[in-house]
mmCIF file of N, CA and C in Angstrom:
data_model
loop_
_atom_site.group_PDB
_atom_site.id
_atom_site.type_symbol
_atom_site.label_atom_id
_atom_site.label_comp_id
_atom_site.label_asym_id
_atom_site.label_seq_id
_atom_site.Cartn_x
_atom_site.Cartn_y
_atom_site.Cartn_z
ATOM 1 N N SER A 1 67.558 123.256 75.104
ATOM 2 C CA SER A 1 66.526 123.411 76.106
ATOM 3 C C SER A 1 67.134 123.733 77.449
ATOM 4 N N GLU A 2 66.437 124.511 78.235
ATOM 5 C CA GLU A 2 66.915 124.953 79.529
ATOM 6 C C GLU A 2 66.436 124.019 80.624
ATOM 7 N N HIS A 3 67.351 123.663 81.536
ATOM 8 C CA HIS A 3 67.026 122.785 82.666
ATOM 9 C C HIS A 3 67.533 123.402 83.958
ATOM 10 N N LEU A 4 66.862 123.028 85.006
ATOM 11 C CA LEU A 4 67.318 123.300 86.376
ATOM 12 C C LEU A 4 67.764 122.004 87.029
ATOM 13 N N ASN A 5 69.033 121.932 87.363
ATOM 14 C CA ASN A 5 69.572 120.749 88.006
ATOM 15 C C ASN A 5 69.749 121.039 89.498
ATOM 16 N N TYR A 6 69.541 120.010 90.314
ATOM 17 C CA TYR A 6 69.701 120.183 91.767
ATOM 18 C C TYR A 6 70.141 118.854 92.390
ATOM 19 N N SER A 7 70.873 119.006 93.516
ATOM 20 C CA SER A 7 71.351 117.837 94.191
ATOM 21 C C SER A 7 71.566 118.109 95.702
ATOM 22 N N LEU A 8 71.543 117.057 96.491
ATOM 23 C CA LEU A 8 71.809 117.120 97.902
ATOM 24 C C LEU A 8 72.487 115.803 98.276
ATOM 25 N N SER A 9 73.532 115.888 99.065
ATOM 26 C CA SER A 9 74.220 114.662 99.461
ATOM 27 C C SER A 9 74.565 114.709 100.925
ATOM 28 N N THR A 10 74.676 113.511 101.492
ATOM 29 C CA THR A 10 75.007 113.348 102.897
ATOM 30 C C THR A 10 75.748 112.040 103.105
ATOM 31 N N GLY A 11 76.526 111.984 104.148
ATOM 32 C CA GLY A 11 77.273 110.758 104.427
ATOM 33 C C GLY A 11 77.281 110.476 105.905
ATOM 34 N N TYR A 12 77.595 109.221 106.245
ATOM 35 C CA TYR A 12 77.675 108.798 107.621
ATOM 36 C C TYR A 12 78.957 108.023 107.775
ATOM 37 N N LEU A 13 79.854 108.504 108.656
ATOM 38 C CA LEU A 13 81.134 107.905 108.918
ATOM 39 C C LEU A 13 81.005 106.630 109.672
ATOM 40 N N LEU A 14 81.491 105.522 109.051
ATOM 41 C CA LEU A 14 81.479 104.205 109.728
ATOM 42 C C LEU A 14 82.785 103.951 110.466
ATOM 43 N N LEU A 15 83.929 104.230 109.786
ATOM 44 C CA LEU A 15 85.232 104.063 110.355
ATOM 45 C C LEU A 15 86.141 105.210 109.911
ATOM 46 N N PRO A 16 87.060 105.694 110.644
ATOM 47 C CA PRO A 16 87.455 105.254 111.953
ATOM 48 C C PRO A 16 86.484 105.803 113.016
ATOM 49 N N PHE A 17 86.508 105.148 114.152
ATOM 50 C CA PHE A 17 85.639 105.617 115.269
ATOM 51 C C PHE A 17 86.157 106.913 115.844
ATOM 52 N N VAL A 18 87.483 107.071 115.857
ATOM 53 C CA VAL A 18 88.113 108.301 116.377
ATOM 54 C C VAL A 18 89.156 108.745 115.342
ATOM 55 N N TYR A 19 89.110 110.030 114.967
ATOM 56 C CA TYR A 19 90.098 110.577 114.043
ATOM 57 C C TYR A 19 91.370 110.872 114.745
ATOM 58 N N LYS A 20 92.493 110.409 114.206
ATOM 59 C CA LYS A 20 93.834 110.754 114.709
ATOM 60 C C LYS A 20 94.671 111.488 113.706
ATOM 61 N N SER A 21 94.316 111.325 112.425
ATOM 62 C CA SER A 21 95.093 111.935 111.364
ATOM 63 C C SER A 21 94.252 112.026 110.052
ATOM 64 N N TYR A 22 94.569 113.003 109.222
ATOM 65 C CA TYR A 22 93.902 113.114 107.940
ATOM 66 C C TYR A 22 94.361 111.991 106.998
ATOM 67 N N LYS A 23 95.383 111.293 107.349
ATOM 68 C CA LYS A 23 95.861 110.186 106.517
ATOM 69 C C LYS A 23 95.127 108.890 106.749
ATOM 70 N N GLN A 24 94.241 108.870 107.763
ATOM 71 C CA GLN A 24 93.452 107.633 108.019
ATOM 72 C C GLN A 24 92.414 107.445 106.911
ATOM 73 N N PRO A 25 92.241 106.189 106.440
ATOM 74 C CA PRO A 25 91.144 105.933 105.522
ATOM 75 C C PRO A 25 89.786 106.107 106.207
ATOM 76 N N ASN A 26 88.825 106.627 105.480
ATOM 77 C CA ASN A 26 87.460 106.764 105.949
ATOM 78 C C ASN A 26 86.584 105.762 105.191
ATOM 79 N N PHE A 27 85.651 105.143 105.891
ATOM 80 C CA PHE A 27 84.650 104.274 105.273
ATOM 81 C C PHE A 27 83.326 104.881 105.636
ATOM 82 N N ASN A 28 82.503 105.237 104.666
ATOM 83 C CA ASN A 28 81.267 105.971 104.842
ATOM 84 C C ASN A 28 80.122 105.323 104.101
ATOM 85 N N LEU A 29 78.934 105.514 104.632
ATOM 86 C CA LEU A 29 77.699 105.307 103.870
ATOM 87 C C LEU A 29 77.324 106.660 103.320
ATOM 88 N N TYR A 30 76.930 106.712 102.049
ATOM 89 C CA TYR A 30 76.784 107.969 101.331
ATOM 90 C C TYR A 30 75.424 107.947 100.590
ATOM 91 N N LEU A 31 74.721 109.022 100.620
ATOM 92 C CA LEU A 31 73.441 109.126 99.874
ATOM 93 C C LEU A 31 73.384 110.429 99.142
ATOM 94 N N GLU A 32 73.082 110.354 97.869
ATOM 95 C CA GLU A 32 72.932 111.525 97.028
ATOM 96 C C GLU A 32 71.518 111.509 96.413
ATOM 97 N N ALA A 33 70.861 112.649 96.517
ATOM 98 C CA ALA A 33 69.571 112.827 95.787
ATOM 99 C C ALA A 33 69.778 113.927 94.771
ATOM 100 N N PHE A 34 69.376 113.672 93.550
ATOM 101 C CA PHE A 34 69.560 114.702 92.522
ATOM 102 C C PHE A 34 68.460 114.654 91.482
ATOM 103 N N GLY A 35 68.229 115.704 90.839
ATOM 104 C CA GLY A 35 67.141 115.763 89.865
ATOM 105 C C GLY A 35 67.317 116.839 88.845
ATOM 106 N N LYS A 36 66.354 116.874 87.944
ATOM 107 C CA LYS A 36 66.375 117.855 86.854
ATOM 108 C C LYS A 36 64.968 118.222 86.516
ATOM 109 N N THR A 37 64.708 119.482 86.259
ATOM 110 C CA THR A 37 63.414 119.980 85.807
ATOM 111 C C THR A 37 63.628 120.753 84.502
ATOM 112 N N SER A 38 62.813 120.436 83.508
ATOM 113 C CA SER A 38 62.832 121.147 82.237
ATOM 114 C C SER A 38 62.038 122.469 82.424
ATOM 115 N N LEU A 39 62.677 123.595 82.171
ATOM 116 C CA LEU A 39 62.013 124.867 82.316
ATOM 117 C C LEU A 39 61.026 125.114 81.177
ATOM 118 N N GLU A 40 61.128 124.366 80.091
ATOM 119 C CA GLU A 40 60.221 124.518 78.972
ATOM 120 C C GLU A 40 58.933 123.663 79.168
ATOM 121 N N SER A 41 59.106 122.397 79.471
ATOM 122 C CA SER A 41 57.948 121.491 79.583
ATOM 123 C C SER A 41 57.439 121.338 80.996
ATOM 124 N N GLY A 42 58.258 121.642 82.001
ATOM 125 C CA GLY A 42 57.872 121.450 83.387
ATOM 126 C C GLY A 42 58.061 120.004 83.872
ATOM 127 N N LYS A 43 58.492 119.098 82.969
ATOM 128 C CA LYS A 43 58.744 117.706 83.353
ATOM 129 C C LYS A 43 59.991 117.628 84.213
ATOM 130 N N SER A 44 59.999 116.690 85.158
ATOM 131 C CA SER A 44 61.137 116.553 86.029
ATOM 132 C C SER A 44 61.329 115.108 86.453
ATOM 133 N N TYR A 45 62.434 114.855 87.124
ATOM 134 C CA TYR A 45 62.674 113.568 87.739
ATOM 135 C C TYR A 45 63.549 113.771 89.001
ATOM 136 N N MET A 46 63.545 112.804 89.867
ATOM 137 C CA MET A 46 64.441 112.786 91.015
ATOM 138 C C MET A 46 64.973 111.400 91.152
ATOM 139 N N ASP A 47 66.301 111.304 91.386
ATOM 140 C CA ASP A 47 66.981 110.030 91.586
ATOM 141 C C ASP A 47 67.589 109.963 93.007
ATOM 142 N N LEU A 48 67.754 108.761 93.500
ATOM 143 C CA LEU A 48 68.535 108.523 94.715
ATOM 144 C C LEU A 48 69.724 107.607 94.331
ATOM 145 N N ALA A 49 70.832 107.847 95.012
ATOM 146 C CA ALA A 49 72.044 107.059 94.747
ATOM 147 C C ALA A 49 72.720 106.737 96.057
ATOM 148 N N PRO A 50 72.307 105.626 96.762
ATOM 149 C CA PRO A 50 73.080 105.219 97.923
ATOM 150 C C PRO A 50 74.363 104.569 97.507
ATOM 151 N N ALA A 51 75.431 104.736 98.349
ATOM 152 C CA ALA A 51 76.735 104.186 98.004
ATOM 153 C C ALA A 51 77.531 103.902 99.250
ATOM 154 N N VAL A 52 78.550 103.054 99.066
ATOM 155 C CA VAL A 52 79.611 102.904 100.028
ATOM 156 C C VAL A 52 80.763 103.742 99.506
ATOM 157 N N GLN A 53 81.389 104.485 100.389
ATOM 158 C CA GLN A 53 82.393 105.456 99.997
ATOM 159 C C GLN A 53 83.681 105.188 100.829
ATOM 160 N N VAL A 54 84.815 105.245 100.156
ATOM 161 C CA VAL A 54 86.121 105.148 100.779
ATOM 162 C C VAL A 54 86.898 106.409 100.457
ATOM 163 N N ILE A 55 87.479 107.005 101.480
ATOM 164 C CA ILE A 55 88.341 108.181 101.230
ATOM 165 C C ILE A 55 89.735 107.827 101.806
ATOM 166 N N LEU A 56 90.713 107.959 100.974
ATOM 167 C CA LEU A 56 92.091 107.622 101.288
ATOM 168 C C LEU A 56 92.970 108.863 101.342
ATOM 169 N N ASN A 57 93.693 109.021 102.425
ATOM 170 C CA ASN A 57 94.665 110.113 102.605
ATOM 171 C C ASN A 57 94.050 111.481 102.377
ATOM 172 N N SER A 58 92.720 111.640 102.583
ATOM 173 C CA SER A 58 91.998 112.867 102.381
ATOM 174 C C SER A 58 92.121 113.426 100.947
ATOM 175 N N ARG A 59 92.562 112.610 100.013
ATOM 176 C CA ARG A 59 92.751 113.097 98.621
ATOM 177 C C ARG A 59 92.034 112.220 97.586
ATOM 178 N N THR A 60 91.791 110.965 97.880
ATOM 179 C CA THR A 60 91.218 110.051 96.906
ATOM 180 C C THR A 60 89.885 109.564 97.440
ATOM 181 N N ARG A 61 88.889 109.670 96.612
ATOM 182 C CA ARG A 61 87.514 109.252 96.944
ATOM 183 C C ARG A 61 87.004 108.227 95.938
ATOM 184 N N VAL A 62 86.500 107.113 96.444
ATOM 185 C CA VAL A 62 85.902 106.083 95.578
ATOM 186 C C VAL A 62 84.506 105.729 96.152
ATOM 187 N N ASP A 63 83.502 105.846 95.299
ATOM 188 C CA ASP A 63 82.110 105.494 95.653
ATOM 189 C C ASP A 63 81.691 104.305 94.784
ATOM 190 N N LEU A 64 80.998 103.346 95.404
ATOM 191 C CA LEU A 64 80.367 102.296 94.681
ATOM 192 C C LEU A 64 78.911 102.215 95.149
ATOM 193 N N GLY A 65 77.971 102.415 94.236
ATOM 194 C CA GLY A 65 76.577 102.487 94.604
ATOM 195 C C GLY A 65 75.621 102.137 93.468
ATOM 196 N N TYR A 66 74.381 102.467 93.691
ATOM 197 C CA TYR A 66 73.340 102.189 92.702
ATOM 198 C C TYR A 66 72.456 103.457 92.568
ATOM 199 N N ASN A 67 72.221 103.846 91.361
ATOM 200 C CA ASN A 67 71.403 105.020 91.032
ATOM 201 C C ASN A 67 70.006 104.556 90.523
ATOM 202 N N PHE A 68 68.916 105.086 91.129
ATOM 203 C CA PHE A 68 67.595 104.695 90.680
ATOM 204 C C PHE A 68 66.648 105.896 90.784
ATOM 205 N N GLN A 69 65.670 105.893 89.874
ATOM 206 C CA GLN A 69 64.679 106.955 89.841
ATOM 207 C C GLN A 69 63.619 106.713 90.873
ATOM 208 N N VAL A 70 63.235 107.791 91.638
ATOM 209 C CA VAL A 70 62.203 107.653 92.641
ATOM 210 C C VAL A 70 60.978 108.517 92.325
ATOM 211 N N ALA A 71 61.079 109.468 91.415
ATOM 212 C CA ALA A 71 59.936 110.347 91.095
ATOM 213 C C ALA A 71 60.121 110.926 89.710
ATOM 214 N N GLY A 72 58.992 111.319 89.130
ATOM 215 C CA GLY A 72 58.968 112.053 87.874
ATOM 216 C C GLY A 72 59.069 111.173 86.661
ATOM 217 N N GLY A 73 59.223 111.812 85.518
ATOM 218 C CA GLY A 73 59.326 111.083 84.294
ATOM 219 C C GLY A 73 59.735 111.958 83.102
ATOM 220 N N ILE A 74 61.004 111.958 82.806
ATOM 221 C CA ILE A 74 61.465 112.609 81.581
ATOM 222 C C ILE A 74 61.778 111.476 80.610
ATOM 223 N N ASP A 75 61.198 111.534 79.430
ATOM 224 C CA ASP A 75 61.419 110.469 78.445
ATOM 225 C C ASP A 75 62.823 110.537 77.927
ATOM 226 N N ASN A 76 63.323 109.415 77.397
ATOM 227 C CA ASN A 76 64.625 109.269 76.759
ATOM 228 C C ASN A 76 65.792 109.650 77.678
ATOM 229 N N ARG A 77 65.734 109.224 78.939
ATOM 230 C CA ARG A 77 66.836 109.450 79.831
ATOM 231 C C ARG A 77 67.940 108.459 79.541
ATOM 232 N N PHE A 78 69.146 108.946 79.493
ATOM 233 C CA PHE A 78 70.320 108.070 79.240
ATOM 234 C C PHE A 78 70.567 107.128 80.413
ATOM 235 N N LYS A 79 70.474 107.638 81.626
ATOM 236 C CA LYS A 79 70.721 106.804 82.819
ATOM 237 C C LYS A 79 69.516 106.850 83.726
ATOM 238 N N ARG A 80 68.782 105.820 83.780
ATOM 239 C CA ARG A 80 67.586 105.723 84.634
ATOM 240 C C ARG A 80 67.887 104.903 85.907
ATOM 241 N N ASN A 81 68.391 103.708 85.738
ATOM 242 C CA ASN A 81 68.807 102.839 86.848
ATOM 243 C C ASN A 81 70.160 102.275 86.465
ATOM 244 N N MET A 82 71.154 102.392 87.358
ATOM 245 C CA MET A 82 72.479 101.882 87.004
ATOM 246 C C MET A 82 73.383 101.759 88.227
ATOM 247 N N VAL A 83 74.365 100.899 88.091
ATOM 248 C CA VAL A 83 75.426 100.766 89.078
ATOM 249 C C VAL A 83 76.383 101.975 88.843
ATOM 250 N N MET A 84 76.843 102.513 89.923
ATOM 251 C CA MET A 84 77.704 103.697 89.833
ATOM 252 C C MET A 84 79.058 103.451 90.461
ATOM 253 N N LEU A 85 80.119 103.729 89.751
ATOM 254 C CA LEU A 85 81.472 103.702 90.298
ATOM 255 C C LEU A 85 82.085 105.059 90.015
ATOM 256 N N ARG A 86 82.436 105.763 91.071
ATOM 257 C CA ARG A 86 82.997 107.127 90.934
ATOM 258 C C ARG A 86 84.339 107.139 91.604
ATOM 259 N N ALA A 87 85.334 107.722 90.945
ATOM 260 C CA ALA A 87 86.656 107.934 91.548
ATOM 261 C C ALA A 87 87.029 109.406 91.387
ATOM 262 N N GLU A 88 87.464 110.005 92.462
ATOM 263 C CA GLU A 88 87.842 111.408 92.445
ATOM 264 C C GLU A 88 89.222 111.521 93.081
ATOM 265 N N PHE A 89 90.130 112.251 92.411
ATOM 266 C CA PHE A 89 91.487 112.441 92.864
ATOM 267 C C PHE A 89 91.750 113.908 92.982
ATOM 268 N N ASN A 90 92.107 114.365 94.187
ATOM 269 C CA ASN A 90 92.445 115.777 94.397
ATOM 270 C C ASN A 90 93.952 115.862 94.525
ATOM 271 N N PHE A 91 94.574 116.594 93.590
ATOM 272 C CA PHE A 91 96.020 116.719 93.508
ATOM 273 C C PHE A 91 96.613 117.727 94.462
ATOM 274 N N PHE A 92 95.802 118.708 94.866
ATOM 275 C CA PHE A 92 96.263 119.762 95.791
ATOM 276 C C PHE A 92 95.406 119.662 97.021
ATOM 277 N N ASN A 93 96.048 119.755 98.164
ATOM 278 C CA ASN A 93 95.351 119.655 99.429
ATOM 279 C C ASN A 93 95.941 120.641 100.420
ATOM 280 N N ALA A 94 95.088 121.515 100.946
ATOM 281 C CA ALA A 94 95.530 122.528 101.912
ATOM 282 C C ALA A 94 95.826 121.920 103.275
ATOM 283 N N LEU A 95 95.413 120.698 103.532
ATOM 284 C CA LEU A 95 95.581 120.059 104.822
ATOM 285 C C LEU A 95 96.818 119.225 104.899
ATOM 286 N N LYS A 96 97.995 119.801 104.737
ATOM 287 C CA LYS A 96 99.226 119.050 104.722
ATOM 288 C C LYS A 96 99.771 118.848 106.114
#
């Protein structure tokens, strides 16, 4: 079945107050909105996922948050409401 997926994310820097180096850790509040619409049935859903985010050395990102449904209803969803832990590691960085 064909689906249309969409997402929008934003963050708010809590620390550091002043950037001096890309090696400084960042502490952020982060919000992601994402959803899916079935092109066959027209059913859809939208989720919000607020999180606390830490970025280390501009290469490692760790998010801890909660994902919950705010609109719509697609039956048999694997993840409707859940705690989210995301880790992202970037091995190459142009900002050396």
